[in-house]
CSV table of C-alpha atoms in Angstrom, one decimal:
chain,number,residue,atom,x,y,z
A,18,ALA,CA,97.2,129.9,-129.0
A,19,GLN,CA,94.6,130.1,-131.8
A,20,SER,CA,91.0,129.1,-131.5
A,21,VAL,CA,87.6,129.7,-133.2
A,22,THR,CA,84.1,129.8,-131.7
A,23,GLN,CA,81.1,129.3,-133.8
A,24,LEU,CA,78.3,131.0,-132.1
A,25,ASP,CA,75.4,129.0,-133.4
A,26,SER,CA,75.2,125.2,-133.7
A,27,HIS,CA,72.2,125.3,-136.0
A,28,VAL,CA,70.8,128.0,-138.2
A,29,SER,CA,67.6,127.7,-140.2
A,30,VAL,CA,66.6,130.0,-143.0
A,31,SER,CA,64.0,130.1,-145.8
A,32,GLU,CA,65.1,129.8,-149.4
A,33,GLY,CA,65.9,133.2,-150.9
A,34,THR,CA,66.6,134.9,-147.5
A,35,PRO,CA,70.0,136.0,-146.3
A,36,VAL,CA,72.4,133.7,-144.5
A,37,LEU,CA,74.6,134.7,-141.5
A,38,LEU,CA,76.9,132.2,-139.8
A,39,ARG,CA,78.9,133.7,-137.0
A,40,CYS,CA,82.4,133.0,-136.0
A,41,ASN,CA,84.8,134.6,-133.5
A,42,TYR,CA,88.5,133.9,-133.4
A,43,SER,CA,91.3,134.2,-131.0
A,44,SER,CA,94.9,134.4,-132.2
A,45,SER,CA,98.2,135.7,-130.9
A,46,TYR,CA,99.3,136.4,-134.5
A,47,SER,CA,97.7,138.0,-137.5
A,48,PRO,CA,95.4,135.1,-138.3
A,49,SER,CA,94.7,133.1,-141.4
A,50,LEU,CA,91.0,132.2,-141.4
A,51,PHE,CA,88.9,129.9,-143.5
A,52,TRP,CA,85.4,128.7,-144.0
A,53,TYR,CA,84.9,125.1,-145.0
A,54,VAL,CA,81.6,123.4,-145.9
A,55,GLN,CA,80.7,119.7,-145.5
A,56,HIS,CA,77.9,118.1,-147.4
A,57,PRO,CA,76.7,114.6,-146.3
A,58,ASN,CA,79.0,111.9,-147.6
A,59,LYS,CA,81.3,114.4,-149.2
A,60,GLY,CA,84.7,115.8,-148.3
A,61,LEU,CA,85.2,119.2,-146.7
A,62,GLN,CA,85.3,121.9,-149.3
A,63,LEU,CA,87.0,125.2,-149.0
A,64,LEU,CA,84.6,128.1,-149.4
A,65,LEU,CA,87.0,131.0,-148.8
A,66,LYS,CA,90.1,132.1,-147.0
A,67,TYR,CA,91.4,135.3,-145.4
A,68,THR,CA,95.2,135.8,-145.3
A,69,SER,CA,95.6,139.5,-144.4
A,70,ALA,CA,94.8,140.9,-147.8
A,71,ALA,CA,91.4,142.5,-148.4
A,72,THR,CA,89.1,142.3,-145.3
A,73,LEU,CA,86.1,141.3,-147.4
A,74,VAL,CA,86.7,137.9,-148.9
A,75,LYS,CA,84.6,136.5,-151.7
A,76,GLY,CA,84.2,132.7,-152.0
A,77,ILE,CA,82.5,130.2,-154.1
A,78,ASN,CA,78.7,129.8,-154.5
A,79,GLY,CA,78.0,133.5,-153.6
A,80,PHE,CA,79.4,133.3,-150.0
A,81,GLU,CA,81.6,136.0,-148.6
A,82,ALA,CA,83.1,136.8,-145.2
A,83,GLU,CA,84.4,139.9,-143.6
A,84,PHE,CA,87.4,140.0,-141.3
A,85,LYS,CA,86.8,142.5,-138.4
A,86,LYS,CA,89.9,142.8,-136.2
A,87,SER,CA,88.2,145.1,-133.7
A,88,GLU,CA,85.5,142.5,-133.2
A,89,THR,CA,87.7,139.4,-133.7
A,90,SER,CA,85.0,138.1,-136.0
A,91,PHE,CA,84.9,136.4,-139.4
A,92,HIS,CA,81.2,135.9,-140.1
A,93,LEU,CA,80.1,134.1,-143.2
A,94,THR,CA,77.2,135.6,-145.3
A,95,LYS,CA,75.2,135.0,-148.4
A,96,PRO,CA,72.5,137.3,-149.7
A,97,SER,CA,70.1,134.6,-150.8
A,98,ALA,CA,70.0,131.0,-149.6
A,99,HIS,CA,69.5,128.1,-151.9
A,100,MET,CA,68.3,124.7,-151.0
A,101,SER,CA,71.7,123.3,-152.0
A,102,ASP,CA,73.4,125.4,-149.3
A,103,ALA,CA,72.0,123.1,-146.6
A,104,ALA,CA,75.2,121.6,-145.1
A,105,GLU,CA,77.5,121.9,-142.1
A,106,TYR,CA,79.9,124.9,-142.1
A,107,PHE,CA,83.2,125.1,-140.2
A,108,CYS,CA,85.1,128.2,-139.3
A,109,VAL,CA,88.8,127.4,-139.2
A,110,VAL,CA,92.0,129.2,-138.1
A,111,ARG,CA,95.5,128.2,-139.1
A,112,ASN,CA,97.6,127.1,-136.3
A,113,TYR,CA,101.1,128.6,-136.1
A,114,GLY,CA,102.3,126.2,-133.5
A,115,GLY,CA,103.3,122.7,-134.6
A,116,SER,CA,101.6,120.9,-131.8
A,117,GLN,CA,98.1,121.1,-133.1
A,118,GLY,CA,98.6,120.6,-136.7
A,119,ASN,CA,97.9,122.9,-139.5
A,120,LEU,CA,94.2,123.9,-139.0
A,121,ILE,CA,92.0,124.3,-135.9
A,122,PHE,CA,88.3,123.8,-136.6
A,123,GLY,CA,85.3,125.2,-134.8
A,124,LYS,CA,82.5,122.9,-133.8
A,125,GLY,CA,80.4,123.6,-136.9
A,126,THR,CA,77.1,125.3,-137.7
A,127,LYS,CA,74.5,123.2,-139.4
A,128,LEU,CA,72.6,125.2,-141.9
A,129,SER,CA,69.0,124.2,-142.8
A,130,VAL,CA,67.2,125.8,-145.7
A,131,LYS,CA,63.4,125.6,-145.8
A,132,PRO,CA,61.5,125.8,-149.1
B,268,ASP,CA,93.6,115.2,-160.5
B,269,THR,CA,91.2,112.8,-158.9
B,270,GLY,CA,91.1,114.4,-155.5
B,271,VAL,CA,91.9,112.7,-152.2
B,272,SER,CA,90.6,109.2,-152.0
B,273,GLN,CA,90.0,107.2,-148.8
B,274,ASP,CA,89.3,103.6,-148.4
B,275,PRO,CA,87.2,102.0,-147.0
B,276,ARG,CA,84.4,104.5,-146.8
B,277,HIS,CA,82.7,102.6,-144.0
B,278,LYS,CA,84.1,100.0,-141.6
B,279,ILE,CA,82.2,98.2,-138.9
B,280,THR,CA,84.3,96.1,-136.5
B,281,LYS,CA,84.1,94.5,-133.1
B,282,ARG,CA,85.9,95.9,-130.1
B,283,GLY,CA,89.4,94.6,-129.9
B,284,GLN,CA,90.0,94.2,-133.6
B,285,ASN,CA,92.6,96.1,-135.6
B,286,VAL,CA,91.6,98.3,-138.5
B,287,THR,CA,93.5,100.1,-141.2
B,288,PHE,CA,92.5,103.0,-143.4
B,289,ARG,CA,94.1,104.1,-146.6
B,290,CYS,CA,94.5,107.6,-148.0
B,291,ASP,CA,95.6,108.4,-151.5
B,292,PRO,CA,96.4,112.2,-151.7
B,293,ILE,CA,96.5,114.4,-154.8
B,294,SER,CA,99.5,113.2,-156.7
B,295,GLU,CA,101.6,116.3,-156.6
B,296,HIS,CA,100.9,117.1,-152.9
B,297,ASN,CA,103.7,116.5,-150.6
B,298,ARG,CA,101.9,117.0,-147.3
B,299,LEU,CA,99.3,114.6,-146.0
B,300,TYR,CA,97.2,115.0,-142.8
B,301,TRP,CA,95.0,112.8,-140.7
B,302,TYR,CA,92.1,114.2,-138.8
B,303,ARG,CA,89.3,112.6,-136.7
B,304,GLN,CA,85.8,113.9,-136.5
B,305,THR,CA,83.3,112.8,-133.9
B,306,LEU,CA,79.6,113.5,-133.9
B,307,GLY,CA,78.8,117.1,-133.4
B,308,GLN,CA,82.4,118.2,-133.4
B,309,GLY,CA,84.8,119.8,-135.9
B,310,PRO,CA,87.7,117.8,-137.2
B,311,GLU,CA,90.6,117.3,-134.8
B,312,PHE,CA,94.1,117.0,-136.0
B,313,LEU,CA,96.0,113.7,-135.5
B,314,THR,CA,99.2,113.7,-137.5
B,315,TYR,CA,100.8,114.8,-140.7
B,316,PHE,CA,103.6,113.9,-143.1
B,317,GLN,CA,105.8,115.9,-145.4
B,318,ASN,CA,106.8,113.4,-148.1
B,319,GLU,CA,107.6,110.2,-146.1
B,320,ALA,CA,108.6,112.0,-142.9
B,321,GLN,CA,106.0,112.1,-140.1
B,322,LEU,CA,106.6,115.6,-138.7
B,323,GLU,CA,104.0,115.7,-136.0
B,324,LYS,CA,102.4,112.8,-134.1
B,325,SER,CA,102.0,114.0,-130.6
B,326,ARG,CA,98.3,114.4,-131.2
B,327,LEU,CA,97.7,110.8,-132.0
B,328,LEU,CA,95.2,109.7,-129.4
B,329,SER,CA,97.1,106.8,-127.9
B,330,ASP,CA,99.8,104.3,-128.8
B,331,ARG,CA,97.1,102.2,-130.4
B,332,PHE,CA,97.1,104.7,-133.3
B,333,SER,CA,99.9,104.7,-135.8
B,334,ALA,CA,100.3,106.1,-139.3
B,335,GLU,CA,102.7,105.5,-142.1
B,336,ARG,CA,103.5,107.0,-145.5
B,337,PRO,CA,106.3,104.8,-146.6
B,338,LYS,CA,107.0,106.1,-150.1
B,339,GLY,CA,105.7,109.6,-149.7
B,340,SER,CA,102.6,108.8,-151.6
B,341,PHE,CA,99.6,107.0,-150.0
B,342,SER,CA,99.3,106.8,-146.3
B,343,THR,CA,97.7,104.3,-143.9
B,344,LEU,CA,96.2,104.9,-140.4
B,345,GLU,CA,96.0,101.9,-138.2
B,346,ILE,CA,94.1,101.5,-135.0
B,347,GLN,CA,94.9,98.5,-132.9
B,348,ARG,CA,92.7,96.9,-130.3
B,349,THR,CA,89.8,99.1,-131.2
B,350,GLU,CA,87.5,100.5,-128.5
B,351,GLN,CA,84.0,101.9,-128.8
B,352,GLY,CA,85.3,105.4,-128.3
B,353,ASP,CA,87.2,105.1,-131.5
B,354,SER,CA,84.0,105.3,-133.5
B,355,ALA,CA,84.3,108.4,-135.6
B,356,MET,CA,85.0,109.7,-139.1
B,357,TYR,CA,88.7,109.6,-140.0
B,358,LEU,CA,89.6,112.3,-142.6
B,359,CYS,CA,92.6,112.6,-144.7
B,360,ALA,CA,93.7,115.8,-146.4
B,361,SER,CA,96.7,116.8,-148.6
B,362,SER,CA,98.4,120.0,-149.6
B,363,LEU,CA,101.4,121.4,-151.5
B,364,VAL,CA,104.0,123.2,-149.4
B,365,GLY,CA,104.9,126.5,-150.9
B,366,SER,CA,101.7,126.9,-152.8
B,367,GLY,CA,99.3,128.0,-150.2
B,368,ALA,CA,100.4,125.2,-147.8
B,369,ASN,CA,97.5,125.9,-145.5
B,370,VAL,CA,94.9,125.2,-148.2
B,371,LEU,CA,94.0,121.6,-147.5
B,372,THR,CA,92.0,119.3,-149.8
B,373,PHE,CA,90.0,116.8,-147.9
B,374,GLY,CA,88.8,113.3,-148.8
B,375,ALA,CA,85.3,112.1,-148.0
B,376,GLY,CA,86.4,110.3,-145.0
B,377,SER,CA,86.4,106.7,-143.6
B,378,ARG,CA,83.6,106.1,-141.0
B,379,LEU,CA,84.5,103.7,-138.3
B,380,THR,CA,81.9,102.0,-136.1
B,381,VAL,CA,83.2,99.8,-133.2
B,382,LEU,CA,80.6,97.5,-131.8
């Protein structure tokens, strides 16, 4: 079975400082992993996806994530936070079994950005 | 492409009433998904359709929940005899099989409050 664990429920950074949102995964297969972002009153938006190509994945808005099989991690990073990055971020793994639907979401990490 | 639309955006109802949510997917997408998101949690899969066929519904929360996609375009999610525990955000997403089928585009959601 597949699952993801987001290690922090809330992360707070200052504008202009780096962002690190941590995610560990568990999968019986070579996983497909994603990060989605959810701004208030807006739909979930795909930031980036890993599907067994390059281990360093670049996404939108300057975010990137590195797939580390040895550590079963897929942490999301950004070199310099912007106020507009404040949102909730979800680490997601594709489910290869039919019983749980297509995607399995973590519980989310709320990112706050201080001026 | 106007994205995934959901209606209504907010619904307040009294316990015991029936509610129905509508989702209009991206027009060329053949898969449509329903998820539920409760406070502090990631989205949880409920059911999905490929065209008009409901391929997975075992995750619907009870027999009070039902979904349809009669013509393979829009979909409805109905909750009968609502309970306070049904209060949540109901998310719809769509995707195109065979073109990165695991990349879902989400709507902004329908928030249900049961008094």
